[in-house]
XYZ file of C-alpha atoms in Angstrom:
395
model
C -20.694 148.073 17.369
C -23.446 145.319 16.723
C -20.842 142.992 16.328
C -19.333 143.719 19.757
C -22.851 143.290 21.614
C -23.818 139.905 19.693
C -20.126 138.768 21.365
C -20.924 140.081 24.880
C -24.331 138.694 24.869
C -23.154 135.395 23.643
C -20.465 135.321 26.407
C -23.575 136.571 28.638
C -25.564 133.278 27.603
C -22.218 131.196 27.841
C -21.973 132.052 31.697
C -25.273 129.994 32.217
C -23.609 126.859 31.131
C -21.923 124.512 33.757
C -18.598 122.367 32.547
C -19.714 119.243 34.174
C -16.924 117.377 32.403
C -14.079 119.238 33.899
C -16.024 119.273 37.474
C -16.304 115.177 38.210
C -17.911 113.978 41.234
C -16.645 110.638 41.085
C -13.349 108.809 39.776
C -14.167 107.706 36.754
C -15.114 110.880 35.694
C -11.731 112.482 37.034
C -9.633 110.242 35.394
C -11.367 110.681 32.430
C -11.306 114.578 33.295
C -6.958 114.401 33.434
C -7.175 111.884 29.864
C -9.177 114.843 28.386
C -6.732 117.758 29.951
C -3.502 115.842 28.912
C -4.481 115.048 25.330
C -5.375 118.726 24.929
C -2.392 119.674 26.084
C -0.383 117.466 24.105
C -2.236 118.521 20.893
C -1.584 122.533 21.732
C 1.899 121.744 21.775
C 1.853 121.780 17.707
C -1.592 123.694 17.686
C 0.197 126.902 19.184
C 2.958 127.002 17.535
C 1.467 127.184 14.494
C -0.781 129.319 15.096
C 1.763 131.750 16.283
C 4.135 131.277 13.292
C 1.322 131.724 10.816
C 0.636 135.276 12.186
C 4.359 135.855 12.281
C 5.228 134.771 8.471
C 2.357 136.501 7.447
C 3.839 140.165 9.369
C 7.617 138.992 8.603
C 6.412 138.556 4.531
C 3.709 140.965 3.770
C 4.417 142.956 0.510
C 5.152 146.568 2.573
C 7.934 144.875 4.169
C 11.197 145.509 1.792
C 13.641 143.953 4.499
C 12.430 140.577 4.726
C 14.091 138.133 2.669
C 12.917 136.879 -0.713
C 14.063 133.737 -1.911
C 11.428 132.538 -4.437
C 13.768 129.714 -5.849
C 14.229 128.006 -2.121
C 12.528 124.485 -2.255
C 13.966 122.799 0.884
C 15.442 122.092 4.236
C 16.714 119.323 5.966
C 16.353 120.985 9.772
C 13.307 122.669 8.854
C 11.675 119.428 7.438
C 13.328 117.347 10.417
C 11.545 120.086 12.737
C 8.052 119.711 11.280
C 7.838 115.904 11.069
C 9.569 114.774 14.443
C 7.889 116.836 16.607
C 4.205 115.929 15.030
C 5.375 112.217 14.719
C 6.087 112.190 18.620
C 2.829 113.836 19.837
C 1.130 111.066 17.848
C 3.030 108.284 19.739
C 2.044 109.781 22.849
C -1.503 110.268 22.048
C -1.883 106.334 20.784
C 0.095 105.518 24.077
C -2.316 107.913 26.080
C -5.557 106.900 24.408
C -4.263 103.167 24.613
C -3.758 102.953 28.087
C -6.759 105.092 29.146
C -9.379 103.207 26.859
C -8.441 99.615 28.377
C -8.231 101.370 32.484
C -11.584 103.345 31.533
C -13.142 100.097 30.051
C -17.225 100.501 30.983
C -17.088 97.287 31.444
C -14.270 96.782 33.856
C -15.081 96.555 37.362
C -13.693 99.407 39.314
C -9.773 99.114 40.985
C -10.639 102.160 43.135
C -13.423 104.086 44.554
C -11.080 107.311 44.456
C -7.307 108.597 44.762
C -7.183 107.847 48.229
C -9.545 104.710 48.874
C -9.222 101.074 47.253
C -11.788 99.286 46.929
C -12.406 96.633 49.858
C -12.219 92.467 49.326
C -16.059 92.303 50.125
C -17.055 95.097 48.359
C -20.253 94.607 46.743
C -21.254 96.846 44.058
C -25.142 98.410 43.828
C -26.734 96.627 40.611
C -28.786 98.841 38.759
C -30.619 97.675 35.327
C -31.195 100.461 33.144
C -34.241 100.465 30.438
C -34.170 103.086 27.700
C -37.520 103.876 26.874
C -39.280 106.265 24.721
C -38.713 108.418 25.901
C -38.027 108.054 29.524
C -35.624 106.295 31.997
C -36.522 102.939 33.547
C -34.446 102.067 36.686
C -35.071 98.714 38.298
C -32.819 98.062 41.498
C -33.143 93.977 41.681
C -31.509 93.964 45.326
C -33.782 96.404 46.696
C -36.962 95.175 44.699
C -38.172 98.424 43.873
C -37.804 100.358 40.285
C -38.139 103.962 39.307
C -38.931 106.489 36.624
C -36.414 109.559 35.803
C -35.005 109.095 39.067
C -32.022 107.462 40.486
C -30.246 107.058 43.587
C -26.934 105.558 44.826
C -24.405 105.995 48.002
C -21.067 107.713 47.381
C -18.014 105.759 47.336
C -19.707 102.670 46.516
C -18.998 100.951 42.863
C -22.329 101.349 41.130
C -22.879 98.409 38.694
C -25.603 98.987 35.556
C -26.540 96.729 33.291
C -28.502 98.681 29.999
C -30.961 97.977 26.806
C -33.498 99.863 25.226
C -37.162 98.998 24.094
C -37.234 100.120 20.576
C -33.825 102.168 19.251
C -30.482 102.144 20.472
C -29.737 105.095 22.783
C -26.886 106.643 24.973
C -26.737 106.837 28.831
C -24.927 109.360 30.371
C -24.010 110.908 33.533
C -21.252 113.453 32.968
C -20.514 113.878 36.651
C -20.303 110.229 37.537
C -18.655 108.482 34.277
C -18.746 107.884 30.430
C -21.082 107.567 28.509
C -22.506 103.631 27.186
C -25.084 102.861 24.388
C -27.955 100.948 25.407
C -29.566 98.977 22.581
C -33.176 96.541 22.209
C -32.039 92.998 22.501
C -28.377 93.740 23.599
C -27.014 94.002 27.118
C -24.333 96.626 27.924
C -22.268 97.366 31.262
C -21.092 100.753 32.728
C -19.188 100.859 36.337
C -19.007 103.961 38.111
C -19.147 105.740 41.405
C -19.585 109.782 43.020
C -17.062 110.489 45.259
C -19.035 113.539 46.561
C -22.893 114.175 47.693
C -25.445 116.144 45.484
C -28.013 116.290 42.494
C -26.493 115.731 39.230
C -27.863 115.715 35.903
C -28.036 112.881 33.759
C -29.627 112.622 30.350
C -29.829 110.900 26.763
C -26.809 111.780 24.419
C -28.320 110.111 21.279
C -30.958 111.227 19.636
C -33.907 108.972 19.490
C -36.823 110.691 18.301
C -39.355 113.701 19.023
C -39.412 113.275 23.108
C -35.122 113.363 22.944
C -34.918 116.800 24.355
C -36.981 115.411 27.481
C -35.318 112.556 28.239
C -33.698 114.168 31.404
C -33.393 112.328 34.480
C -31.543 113.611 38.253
C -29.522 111.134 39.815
C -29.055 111.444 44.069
C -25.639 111.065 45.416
C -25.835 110.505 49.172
C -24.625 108.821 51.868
C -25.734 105.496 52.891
C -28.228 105.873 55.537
C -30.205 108.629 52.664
C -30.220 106.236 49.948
C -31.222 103.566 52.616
C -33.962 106.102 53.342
C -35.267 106.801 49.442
C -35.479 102.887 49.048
C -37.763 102.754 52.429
C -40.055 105.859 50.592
C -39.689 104.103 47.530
C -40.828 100.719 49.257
C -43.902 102.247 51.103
C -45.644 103.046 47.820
C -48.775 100.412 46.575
C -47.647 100.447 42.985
C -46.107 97.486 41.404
C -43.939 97.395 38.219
C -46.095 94.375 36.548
C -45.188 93.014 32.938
C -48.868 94.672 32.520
C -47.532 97.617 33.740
C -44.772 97.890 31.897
C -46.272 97.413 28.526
C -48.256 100.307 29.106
C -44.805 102.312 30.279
C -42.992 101.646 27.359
C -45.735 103.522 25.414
C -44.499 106.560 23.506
C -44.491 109.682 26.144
C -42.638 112.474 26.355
C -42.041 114.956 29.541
C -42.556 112.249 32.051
C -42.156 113.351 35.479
C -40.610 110.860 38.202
C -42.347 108.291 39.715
C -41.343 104.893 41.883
C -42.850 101.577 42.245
C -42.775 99.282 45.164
C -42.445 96.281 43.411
C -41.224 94.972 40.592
C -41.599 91.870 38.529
C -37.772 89.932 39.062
C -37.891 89.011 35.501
C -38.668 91.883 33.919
C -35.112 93.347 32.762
C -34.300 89.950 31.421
C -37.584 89.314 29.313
C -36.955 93.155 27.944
C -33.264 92.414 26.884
C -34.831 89.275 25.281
C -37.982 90.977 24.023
C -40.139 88.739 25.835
C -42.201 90.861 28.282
C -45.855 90.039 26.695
C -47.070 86.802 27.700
C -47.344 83.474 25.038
C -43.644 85.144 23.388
C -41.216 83.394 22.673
C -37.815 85.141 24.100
C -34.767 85.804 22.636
C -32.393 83.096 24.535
C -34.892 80.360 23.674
C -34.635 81.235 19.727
C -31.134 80.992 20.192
C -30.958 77.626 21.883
C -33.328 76.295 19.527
C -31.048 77.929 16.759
C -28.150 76.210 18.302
C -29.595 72.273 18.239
C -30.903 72.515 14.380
C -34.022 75.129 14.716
C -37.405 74.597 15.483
C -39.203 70.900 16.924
C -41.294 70.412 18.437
C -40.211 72.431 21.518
C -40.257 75.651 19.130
C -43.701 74.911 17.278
C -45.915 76.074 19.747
C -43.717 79.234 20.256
C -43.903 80.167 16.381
C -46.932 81.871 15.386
C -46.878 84.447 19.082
C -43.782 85.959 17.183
C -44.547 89.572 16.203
C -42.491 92.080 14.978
C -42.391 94.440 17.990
C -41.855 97.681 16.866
C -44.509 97.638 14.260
C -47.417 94.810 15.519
C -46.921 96.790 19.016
C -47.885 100.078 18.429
C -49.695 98.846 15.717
C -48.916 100.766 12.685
C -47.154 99.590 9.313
C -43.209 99.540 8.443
C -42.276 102.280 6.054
C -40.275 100.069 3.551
C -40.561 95.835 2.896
C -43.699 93.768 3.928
C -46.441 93.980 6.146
C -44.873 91.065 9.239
C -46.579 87.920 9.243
C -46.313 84.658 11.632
C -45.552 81.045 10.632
C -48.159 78.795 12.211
C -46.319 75.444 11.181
C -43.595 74.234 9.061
C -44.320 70.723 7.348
C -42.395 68.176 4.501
C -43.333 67.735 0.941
C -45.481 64.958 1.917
C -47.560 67.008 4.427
C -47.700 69.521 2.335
C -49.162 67.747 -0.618
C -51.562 65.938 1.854
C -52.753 69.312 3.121
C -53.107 70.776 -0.498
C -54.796 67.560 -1.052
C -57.978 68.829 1.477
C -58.299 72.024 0.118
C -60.722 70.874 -2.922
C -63.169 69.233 -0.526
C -65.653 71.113 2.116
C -65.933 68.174 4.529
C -63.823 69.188 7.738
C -60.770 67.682 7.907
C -59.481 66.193 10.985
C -55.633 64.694 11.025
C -53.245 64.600 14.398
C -50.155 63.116 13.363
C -48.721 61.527 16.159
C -45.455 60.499 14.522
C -42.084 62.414 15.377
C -41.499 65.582 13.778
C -38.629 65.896 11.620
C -37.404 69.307 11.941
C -35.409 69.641 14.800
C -32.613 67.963 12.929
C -31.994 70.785 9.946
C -28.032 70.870 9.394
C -26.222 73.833 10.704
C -24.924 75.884 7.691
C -21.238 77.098 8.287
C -21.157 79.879 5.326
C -23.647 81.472 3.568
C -22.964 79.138 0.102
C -23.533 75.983 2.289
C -26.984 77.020 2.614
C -27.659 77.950 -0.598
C -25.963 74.458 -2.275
C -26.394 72.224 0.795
C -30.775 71.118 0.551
C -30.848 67.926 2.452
C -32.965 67.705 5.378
C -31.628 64.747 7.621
C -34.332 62.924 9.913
C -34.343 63.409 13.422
C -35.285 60.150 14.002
C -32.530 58.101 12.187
C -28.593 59.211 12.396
C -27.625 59.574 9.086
C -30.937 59.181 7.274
C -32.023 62.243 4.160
C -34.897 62.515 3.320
C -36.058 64.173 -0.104
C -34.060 67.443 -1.074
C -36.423 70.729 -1.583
């Protein structure tokens, strides 16, 4: 009898839950709806039967059962092994054809061929941009064409492609709508794409599906489906507030909160989503594109010099506490040769200030581009940017 309550009162609880998944409101989340259906289906076509047979050999065979046939010396059967190896060997095939097909049309980062069964998209079709920041732990949503941004709230028109571009502040997390389409892992310094679109009008839930740390469970957010003249209204509302999404401002977002309820800003800084996939947004850093162009014409110079000693470890100098494991960070404030090295070392013993401005070339910008990781460790010549061809002294 306790046993039968705990089961009706789980089913009771069960009745509260909402299958989202198999209830789309927009095409990408049908079609992946039908992927989901027909691979089921195709994997109950052995799961069944099996099922069924074990109950049946185990009533055919039990012990009580004097009739059944006992053959304790039978070891094999051509049909019977044909039977149980074709049939599994086929549902595979169709599976890795299924999932093949489906995972290149479903792509997140394929632009949409549809809005929906019945409507293609149009030849001037222009899909709503939306750049996504995962932050702890709350949603950022900054609509570039509309100049506004939000908090735990978005809002789009149905039947219109829906564009978003994603990253995170600190650790990688997951973005997903399960009405609208899959879900897409947005990650600090990284840029992802998701396309989707709702088909039908409403409040949907969308939400984190990664866990990222003790505000996870909050990290809720409603998205709006309307039609166009409502979401042309919530950006005029949205528009006729006086706050302004600053680089100030959002340094002071991305703090650590949990529970955060939604709120809109009028403005928004154009830059922003670009200096927070490159981990740029404070002021004197040096971003993420520039380290890589520097990277990419020999490191450093005199271009990079001045950009050195601003770079912090974020997650750590930030918020400032200390990493768990390795090091406290620390900055570079120059790099120099032997010979201004030993000139330097040279001042140390004396009290006098010291006053030298070198106003040669610096000869960094040329470092050779190791191609493997035993290059770099044999290769120690530093050639000097000033001469093709010219080394210098080896380290």
């Amino acid at each position: 009898m306790p046993t039968a309550i705990a089961l009706a009162s789980s089913f009771l609880f069960l009745g509260a839950c909402k299958p989202v998944v198999l209830a789309p409101a927009g095409d990408i989340a049908e079609r992946q709806k039908d992927l989901l259906i027909a691979s089921t289906g195709l994997m109950l076509i052995i799961i069944i039967p099996v099922m069924a047979l074990t109950v049946w050999f185990a009533w055919k065979y039990r012990a009580s059962n004097r009739d059944a046939t006992y053959d304790p010396n039978w070891d094999h059967s051509t049909k019977f092994e044909l039977v149980i190896w074709s049939a599994p060997l086929l549902i595979i095939i169709c599976l890795g054809a299924l999932t093949w097909v489906g995972t290149h049309l479903l792509d997140p980062y394929r632009p949409l061929d549809r809005l929906s069964e019945s409507q293609d998209i149009a030849e001037d079709h222009e899909p709503l941009k939306v750049e996504v920041v995962a932050l702890d732990w709350k949603w950022l949503f900054i609509y570039p064409e509309q100049g506004i941004a939000t908090v735990n709230e978005l809002a789009v028109p149905i039947n219109r492609e829906v564009e978003f571009s994603l990253t995170a502040s600190s650790v990688m997390n997951a973005f997903y709508i399960p009405a609208m389409a899959g879900m897409i892992y947005a990650m600090p310094g990284m840029e992802t794409k998701l396309h989707g679109v709702f088909n039908n009008e409403g409040e949907y839930q969308g939400l984190a599906s990664h866990y990222s740390g003790a505000g996870f469970s909050g990290m809720r957010f409603k998205a709006h489906a309307t039609d166009e003249a409502g979401f042309e209204e919530w950006v005029q509302k949205a528009r006729d507030g006086d706050t302004a999404l600053t680089r100030e401002e959002y340094l002071q977002l991305e703090t650590p909160s949990e529970n955060v309820p939604p709120r809109r800003y009028a403005r928004v800084d154009p830059e922003l989503f670009d200096r927070a996939v490159n981990m740029c947004v404070e002021e004197n850093k040096m971003c993420m594109a520039e380290m890589m162009a520097i990277d990419d014409q020999g490191g450093l110079g005199r271009e990079g010099m001045l950009n050195i000693q601003p770079v912090t470890d974020d997650k750590h100098a930030r918020r400032g506490t200390k990493p768990v494991l390795g090091h406290t960070p620390f900055n570079v404030v120059s790099i120099c040769n032997p010979a201004e090295a030993a000139a330097m070392f040279a001042d140390l013993g004396t009290d006098e200030p010291v006053e030298r401005r070198g106003r040669e070339i610096m000869q960094s910008r040329a470092l050779p581009i190791p191609t493997t990781l035993f290059q770099r460790l044999q290769d120690t010549t530093i050639r000097d940017a000033r001469a093709s061809g010219a080394s210098e002294q080896k380290l």
